[in-house]
Amino acid sequence: MNSLLFLCNLIWFTACLIVLFILRREDNNQMNTVVNQIKQMSSAQDNIRILFLDYAEPVFKQADDLLSADRPTPFIVVFHAPAWLVAAKTKKWKGHTIIHAQTLNFKSKSMVVIAHKKKYRIYGEVAAYLKFTS
Protein backbone atom coordinates (compact mmCIF):
# COMPACT_ATOMS: atom_id res chain seq x y z
CA MET A 1 0.00 0.00 0.00
CA ASN A 2 2.81 2.40 0.89
CA SER A 3 4.69 1.62 -2.30
CA LEU A 4 1.55 2.27 -4.37
CA LEU A 5 1.05 5.64 -2.67
CA PHE A 6 4.71 6.47 -3.22
CA LEU A 7 4.46 5.50 -6.89
CA CYS A 8 1.34 7.64 -7.40
CA ASN A 9 3.02 10.62 -5.73
CA LEU A 10 6.14 10.13 -7.82
CA ILE A 11 4.11 10.00 -11.05
CA TRP A 12 2.15 13.13 -10.01
CA PHE A 13 5.35 15.00 -9.15
CA THR A 14 6.98 14.00 -12.44
CA ALA A 15 3.91 15.10 -14.41
CA CYS A 16 3.91 18.48 -12.64
CA LEU A 17 7.60 18.95 -13.42
CA ILE A 18 7.03 18.14 -17.09
CA VAL A 19 4.14 20.61 -17.33
CA LEU A 20 6.23 23.28 -15.60
CA PHE A 21 9.12 22.63 -17.98
CA ILE A 22 6.83 22.91 -21.04
CA LEU A 23 5.26 26.17 -19.82
CA ARG A 24 8.65 27.65 -19.02
CA ARG A 25 9.96 26.70 -22.45
CA GLU A 26 6.94 28.28 -24.18
CA ASP A 27 7.50 31.52 -22.23
CA ASN A 28 11.18 31.43 -23.20
CA ASN A 29 10.36 30.92 -26.88
CA GLN A 30 7.82 33.74 -26.84
CA MET A 31 10.28 36.13 -25.19
CA ASN A 32 13.00 35.17 -27.68
CA THR A 33 10.62 35.89 -30.54
CA VAL A 34 9.70 39.31 -29.14
CA VAL A 35 13.34 40.24 -28.44
CA ASN A 36 14.30 39.24 -31.99
CA GLN A 37 11.44 41.32 -33.41
CA ILE A 38 12.59 44.32 -31.39
CA LYS A 39 16.19 43.82 -32.53
CA GLN A 40 15.00 43.86 -36.14
CA MET A 41 13.00 47.05 -35.55
CA SER A 42 15.86 48.90 -33.87
CA SER A 43 19.39 49.66 -34.96
CA ALA A 44 20.98 48.14 -31.84
CA GLN A 45 21.83 44.47 -32.13
CA ASP A 46 24.12 43.34 -29.31
CA ASN A 47 23.33 44.99 -25.99
CA ILE A 48 19.82 46.33 -25.78
CA ARG A 49 17.71 47.40 -22.85
CA ILE A 50 14.02 46.83 -23.39
CA LEU A 51 11.46 48.33 -21.04
CA PHE A 52 7.98 46.83 -21.25
CA LEU A 53 5.65 49.43 -19.79
CA ASP A 54 1.88 49.52 -19.35
CA TYR A 55 0.26 52.89 -18.69
CA ALA A 56 -2.39 51.29 -16.45
CA GLU A 57 0.11 49.91 -13.93
CA PRO A 58 1.06 51.86 -10.78
CA VAL A 59 4.75 51.91 -11.71
CA PHE A 60 4.00 54.02 -14.81
CA LYS A 61 4.16 57.39 -12.99
CA GLN A 62 7.62 56.68 -11.55
CA ALA A 63 8.88 55.26 -14.84
CA ASP A 64 7.54 58.31 -16.69
CA ASP A 65 9.45 60.67 -14.39
CA LEU A 66 12.65 58.64 -14.68
CA LEU A 67 12.44 58.28 -18.47
CA SER A 68 11.77 62.02 -18.86
CA ALA A 69 15.06 62.88 -17.15
CA ASP A 70 18.27 62.79 -19.16
CA ARG A 71 19.63 59.25 -19.07
CA PRO A 72 23.04 58.10 -20.25
CA THR A 73 21.71 54.71 -21.38
CA PRO A 74 18.89 54.67 -23.92
CA PHE A 75 16.02 52.22 -23.63
CA ILE A 76 13.73 50.65 -26.16
CA VAL A 77 10.34 51.18 -24.55
CA VAL A 78 7.57 48.80 -25.58
CA PHE A 79 4.64 50.90 -24.45
CA HIS A 80 1.16 49.48 -24.01
CA ALA A 81 -1.12 52.52 -24.18
CA PRO A 82 -3.56 54.31 -26.49
CA ALA A 83 -2.00 55.68 -29.68
CA TRP A 84 -2.34 59.32 -28.57
CA LEU A 85 -0.42 58.62 -25.35
CA VAL A 86 2.30 56.74 -27.23
CA ALA A 87 2.69 59.75 -29.55
CA ALA A 88 2.88 62.15 -26.59
CA LYS A 89 5.46 60.06 -24.73
CA THR A 90 7.54 59.65 -27.90
CA LYS A 91 8.01 63.42 -27.88
CA LYS A 92 8.64 63.56 -24.13
CA TRP A 93 11.03 60.62 -23.78
CA LYS A 94 13.80 61.91 -25.99
CA GLY A 95 16.75 59.60 -26.54
CA HIS A 96 14.65 56.47 -26.14
CA THR A 97 13.06 54.39 -28.87
CA ILE A 98 9.32 53.96 -28.34
CA ILE A 99 7.49 50.98 -29.84
CA HIS A 100 3.73 50.67 -29.56
CA ALA A 101 2.97 47.27 -28.00
CA GLN A 102 0.26 46.59 -30.57
CA THR A 103 2.87 46.38 -33.33
CA LEU A 104 4.42 43.39 -31.55
CA ASN A 105 1.14 41.76 -30.58
CA PHE A 106 2.64 41.13 -27.15
CA LYS A 107 1.13 42.09 -23.81
CA SER A 108 3.14 41.68 -20.66
CA LYS A 109 3.51 43.13 -17.23
CA SER A 110 5.98 45.95 -16.74
CA MET A 111 9.54 44.64 -16.74
CA VAL A 112 13.03 45.36 -17.99
CA VAL A 113 14.75 42.92 -20.35
CA ILE A 114 18.49 43.21 -20.89
CA ALA A 115 19.38 41.32 -24.07
CA HIS A 116 22.99 40.46 -24.81
CA LYS A 117 23.48 38.51 -28.05
CA LYS A 118 21.24 35.44 -27.62
CA LYS A 119 20.79 35.64 -23.86
CA TYR A 120 18.60 37.92 -21.80
CA ARG A 121 17.85 38.81 -18.21
CA ILE A 122 14.48 39.93 -16.89
CA TYR A 123 14.02 42.40 -14.03
CA GLY A 124 10.54 42.84 -12.59
CA GLU A 125 11.15 45.97 -10.51
CA VAL A 126 11.07 48.64 -13.20
CA ALA A 127 11.30 51.73 -10.98
CA ALA A 128 14.14 50.29 -8.90
CA TYR A 129 16.08 49.31 -12.02
CA LEU A 130 15.62 52.75 -13.61
CA LYS A 131 16.72 54.48 -10.39
CA PHE A 132 19.73 52.18 -10.08
CA THR A 133 20.92 52.81 -13.63
CA SER A 134 20.40 56.58 -13.61
PDB file of C-alpha atoms in Angstrom:
ATOM      1  CA  MET A   1       0.000   0.000   0.000  1.00  0.00           C
ATOM      2  CA  ASN A   2       2.811   2.401   0.891  1.00  0.00           C
ATOM      3  CA  SER A   3       4.693   1.625  -2.296  1.00  0.00           C
ATOM      4  CA  LEU A   4       1.546   2.270  -4.369  1.00  0.00           C
ATOM      5  CA  LEU A   5       1.046   5.638  -2.673  1.00  0.00           C
ATOM      6  CA  PHE A   6       4.709   6.469  -3.216  1.00  0.00           C
ATOM      7  CA  LEU A   7       4.464   5.505  -6.886  1.00  0.00           C
ATOM      8  CA  CYS A   8       1.341   7.645  -7.398  1.00  0.00           C
ATOM      9  CA  ASN A   9       3.020  10.618  -5.732  1.00  0.00           C
ATOM     10  CA  LEU A  10       6.142  10.127  -7.825  1.00  0.00           C
ATOM     11  CA  ILE A  11       4.111  10.004 -11.046  1.00  0.00           C
ATOM     12  CA  TRP A  12       2.154  13.127 -10.013  1.00  0.00           C
ATOM     13  CA  PHE A  13       5.351  14.997  -9.152  1.00  0.00           C
ATOM     14  CA  THR A  14       6.978  13.997 -12.443  1.00  0.00           C
ATOM     15  CA  ALA A  15       3.907  15.098 -14.413  1.00  0.00           C
ATOM     16  CA  CYS A  16       3.911  18.477 -12.638  1.00  0.00           C
ATOM     17  CA  LEU A  17       7.604  18.951 -13.423  1.00  0.00           C
ATOM     18  CA  ILE A  18       7.033  18.142 -17.088  1.00  0.00           C
ATOM     19  CA  VAL A  19       4.143  20.614 -17.328  1.00  0.00           C
ATOM     20  CA  LEU A  20       6.232  23.284 -15.597  1.00  0.00           C
ATOM     21  CA  PHE A  21       9.118  22.626 -17.981  1.00  0.00           C
ATOM     22  CA  ILE A  22       6.835  22.906 -21.036  1.00  0.00           C
ATOM     23  CA  LEU A  23       5.261  26.166 -19.816  1.00  0.00           C
ATOM     24  CA  ARG A  24       8.651  27.651 -19.023  1.00  0.00           C
ATOM     25  CA  ARG A  25       9.961  26.697 -22.451  1.00  0.00           C
ATOM     26  CA  GLU A  26       6.941  28.279 -24.183  1.00  0.00           C
ATOM     27  CA  ASP A  27       7.500  31.515 -22.228  1.00  0.00           C
ATOM     28  CA  ASN A  28      11.177  31.429 -23.201  1.00  0.00           C
ATOM     29  CA  ASN A  29      10.364  30.917 -26.877  1.00  0.00           C
ATOM     30  CA  GLN A  30       7.819  33.739 -26.835  1.00  0.00           C
ATOM     31  CA  MET A  31      10.283  36.130 -25.186  1.00  0.00           C
ATOM     32  CA  ASN A  32      13.004  35.168 -27.679  1.00  0.00           C
ATOM     33  CA  THR A  33      10.615  35.894 -30.538  1.00  0.00           C
ATOM     34  CA  VAL A  34       9.703  39.311 -29.140  1.00  0.00           C
ATOM     35  CA  VAL A  35      13.336  40.240 -28.439  1.00  0.00           C
ATOM     36  CA  ASN A  36      14.300  39.238 -31.989  1.00  0.00           C
ATOM     37  CA  GLN A  37      11.443  41.324 -33.414  1.00  0.00           C
ATOM     38  CA  ILE A  38      12.593  44.321 -31.388  1.00  0.00           C
ATOM     39  CA  LYS A  39      16.187  43.823 -32.529  1.00  0.00           C
ATOM     40  CA  GLN A  40      15.004  43.856 -36.135  1.00  0.00           C
ATOM     41  CA  MET A  41      13.002  47.053 -35.547  1.00  0.00           C
ATOM     42  CA  SER A  42      15.863  48.904 -33.870  1.00  0.00           C
ATOM     43  CA  SER A  43      19.385  49.656 -34.962  1.00  0.00           C
ATOM     44  CA  ALA A  44      20.984  48.143 -31.843  1.00  0.00           C
ATOM     45  CA  GLN A  45      21.834  44.473 -32.125  1.00  0.00           C
ATOM     46  CA  ASP A  46      24.119  43.343 -29.308  1.00  0.00           C
ATOM     47  CA  ASN A  47      23.334  44.992 -25.989  1.00  0.00           C
ATOM     48  CA  ILE A  48      19.822  46.332 -25.784  1.00  0.00           C
ATOM     49  CA  ARG A  49      17.712  47.399 -22.852  1.00  0.00           C
ATOM     50  CA  ILE A  50      14.023  46.832 -23.386  1.00  0.00           C
ATOM     51  CA  LEU A  51      11.458  48.326 -21.036  1.00  0.00           C
ATOM     52  CA  PHE A  52       7.984  46.828 -21.250  1.00  0.00           C
ATOM     53  CA  LEU A  53       5.651  49.435 -19.791  1.00  0.00           C
ATOM     54  CA  ASP A  54       1.880  49.516 -19.349  1.00  0.00           C
ATOM     55  CA  TYR A  55       0.258  52.885 -18.686  1.00  0.00           C
ATOM     56  CA  ALA A  56      -2.393  51.290 -16.449  1.00  0.00           C
ATOM     57  CA  GLU A  57       0.107  49.907 -13.930  1.00  0.00           C
ATOM     58  CA  PRO A  58       1.057  51.855 -10.778  1.00  0.00           C
ATOM     59  CA  VAL A  59       4.754  51.913 -11.714  1.00  0.00           C
ATOM     60  CA  PHE A  60       3.999  54.024 -14.807  1.00  0.00           C
ATOM     61  CA  LYS A  61       4.164  57.390 -12.990  1.00  0.00           C
ATOM     62  CA  GLN A  62       7.622  56.681 -11.553  1.00  0.00           C
ATOM     63  CA  ALA A  63       8.877  55.263 -14.838  1.00  0.00           C
ATOM     64  CA  ASP A  64       7.541  58.308 -16.689  1.00  0.00           C
ATOM     65  CA  ASP A  65       9.447  60.669 -14.395  1.00  0.00           C
ATOM     66  CA  LEU A  66      12.651  58.639 -14.678  1.00  0.00           C
ATOM     67  CA  LEU A  67      12.444  58.284 -18.467  1.00  0.00           C
ATOM     68  CA  SER A  68      11.767  62.023 -18.860  1.00  0.00           C
ATOM     69  CA  ALA A  69      15.059  62.881 -17.148  1.00  0.00           C
ATOM     70  CA  ASP A  70      18.268  62.794 -19.161  1.00  0.00           C
ATOM     71  CA  ARG A  71      19.630  59.251 -19.072  1.00  0.00           C
ATOM     72  CA  PRO A  72      23.037  58.096 -20.245  1.00  0.00           C
ATOM     73  CA  THR A  73      21.712  54.711 -21.382  1.00  0.00           C
ATOM     74  CA  PRO A  74      18.890  54.671 -23.921  1.00  0.00           C
ATOM     75  CA  PHE A  75      16.016  52.217 -23.632  1.00  0.00           C
ATOM     76  CA  ILE A  76      13.732  50.654 -26.156  1.00  0.00           C
ATOM     77  CA  VAL A  77      10.336  51.181 -24.548  1.00  0.00           C
ATOM     78  CA  VAL A  78       7.569  48.802 -25.579  1.00  0.00           C
ATOM     79  CA  PHE A  79       4.644  50.898 -24.447  1.00  0.00           C
ATOM     80  CA  HIS A  80       1.157  49.483 -24.007  1.00  0.00           C
ATOM     81  CA  ALA A  81      -1.124  52.523 -24.177  1.00  0.00           C
ATOM     82  CA  PRO A  82      -3.556  54.311 -26.491  1.00  0.00           C
ATOM     83  CA  ALA A  83      -1.996  55.681 -29.684  1.00  0.00           C
ATOM     84  CA  TRP A  84      -2.337  59.318 -28.571  1.00  0.00           C
ATOM     85  CA  LEU A  85      -0.420  58.616 -25.346  1.00  0.00           C
ATOM     86  CA  VAL A  86       2.296  56.736 -27.228  1.00  0.00           C
ATOM     87  CA  ALA A  87       2.693  59.747 -29.547  1.00  0.00           C
ATOM     88  CA  ALA A  88       2.883  62.153 -26.586  1.00  0.00           C
ATOM     89  CA  LYS A  89       5.460  60.064 -24.732  1.00  0.00           C
ATOM     90  CA  THR A  90       7.540  59.646 -27.898  1.00  0.00           C
ATOM     91  CA  LYS A  91       8.009  63.425 -27.879  1.00  0.00           C
ATOM     92  CA  LYS A  92       8.639  63.563 -24.126  1.00  0.00           C
ATOM     93  CA  TRP A  93      11.032  60.617 -23.781  1.00  0.00           C
ATOM     94  CA  LYS A  94      13.800  61.913 -25.987  1.00  0.00           C
ATOM     95  CA  GLY A  95      16.751  59.599 -26.541  1.00  0.00           C
ATOM     96  CA  HIS A  96      14.648  56.471 -26.141  1.00  0.00           C
ATOM     97  CA  THR A  97      13.064  54.388 -28.875  1.00  0.00           C
ATOM     98  CA  ILE A  98       9.321  53.964 -28.340  1.00  0.00           C
ATOM     99  CA  ILE A  99       7.489  50.984 -29.838  1.00  0.00           C
ATOM    100  CA  HIS A 100       3.732  50.666 -29.561  1.00  0.00           C
ATOM    101  CA  ALA A 101       2.970  47.273 -27.998  1.00  0.00           C
ATOM    102  CA  GLN A 102       0.257  46.589 -30.568  1.00  0.00           C
ATOM    103  CA  THR A 103       2.873  46.381 -33.326  1.00  0.00           C
ATOM    104  CA  LEU A 104       4.421  43.391 -31.550  1.00  0.00           C
ATOM    105  CA  ASN A 105       1.135  41.756 -30.580  1.00  0.00           C
ATOM    106  CA  PHE A 106       2.642  41.132 -27.148  1.00  0.00           C
ATOM    107  CA  LYS A 107       1.126  42.095 -23.809  1.00  0.00           C
ATOM    108  CA  SER A 108       3.145  41.676 -20.658  1.00  0.00           C
ATOM    109  CA  LYS A 109       3.507  43.127 -17.234  1.00  0.00           C
ATOM    110  CA  SER A 110       5.980  45.950 -16.741  1.00  0.00           C
ATOM    111  CA  MET A 111       9.539  44.642 -16.744  1.00  0.00           C
ATOM    112  CA  VAL A 112      13.034  45.358 -17.990  1.00  0.00           C
ATOM    113  CA  VAL A 113      14.752  42.919 -20.350  1.00  0.00           C
ATOM    114  CA  ILE A 114      18.491  43.211 -20.892  1.00  0.00           C
ATOM    115  CA  ALA A 115      19.382  41.319 -24.065  1.00  0.00           C
ATOM    116  CA  HIS A 116      22.994  40.464 -24.813  1.00  0.00           C
ATOM    117  CA  LYS A 117      23.475  38.514 -28.054  1.00  0.00           C
ATOM    118  CA  LYS A 118      21.241  35.444 -27.621  1.00  0.00           C
ATOM    119  CA  LYS A 119      20.790  35.640 -23.858  1.00  0.00           C
ATOM    120  CA  TYR A 120      18.602  37.922 -21.804  1.00  0.00           C
ATOM    121  CA  ARG A 121      17.848  38.811 -18.212  1.00  0.00           C
ATOM    122  CA  ILE A 122      14.485  39.933 -16.887  1.00  0.00           C
ATOM    123  CA  TYR A 123      14.021  42.399 -14.030  1.00  0.00           C
ATOM    124  CA  GLY A 124      10.543  42.843 -12.586  1.00  0.00           C
ATOM    125  CA  GLU A 125      11.149  45.968 -10.510  1.00  0.00           C
ATOM    126  CA  VAL A 126      11.065  48.640 -13.200  1.00  0.00           C
ATOM    127  CA  ALA A 127      11.301  51.726 -10.982  1.00  0.00           C
ATOM    128  CA  ALA A 128      14.139  50.288  -8.904  1.00  0.00           C
ATOM    129  CA  TYR A 129      16.085  49.310 -12.023  1.00  0.00           C
ATOM    130  CA  LEU A 130      15.618  52.746 -13.607  1.00  0.00           C
ATOM    131  CA  LYS A 131      16.723  54.477 -10.394  1.00  0.00           C
ATOM    132  CA  PHE A 132      19.726  52.176 -10.084  1.00  0.00           C
ATOM    133  CA  THR A 133      20.920  52.805 -13.634  1.00  0.00           C
ATOM    134  CA  SER A 134      20.404  56.579 -13.609  1.00  0.00           C
TER     135      SER A 134
END
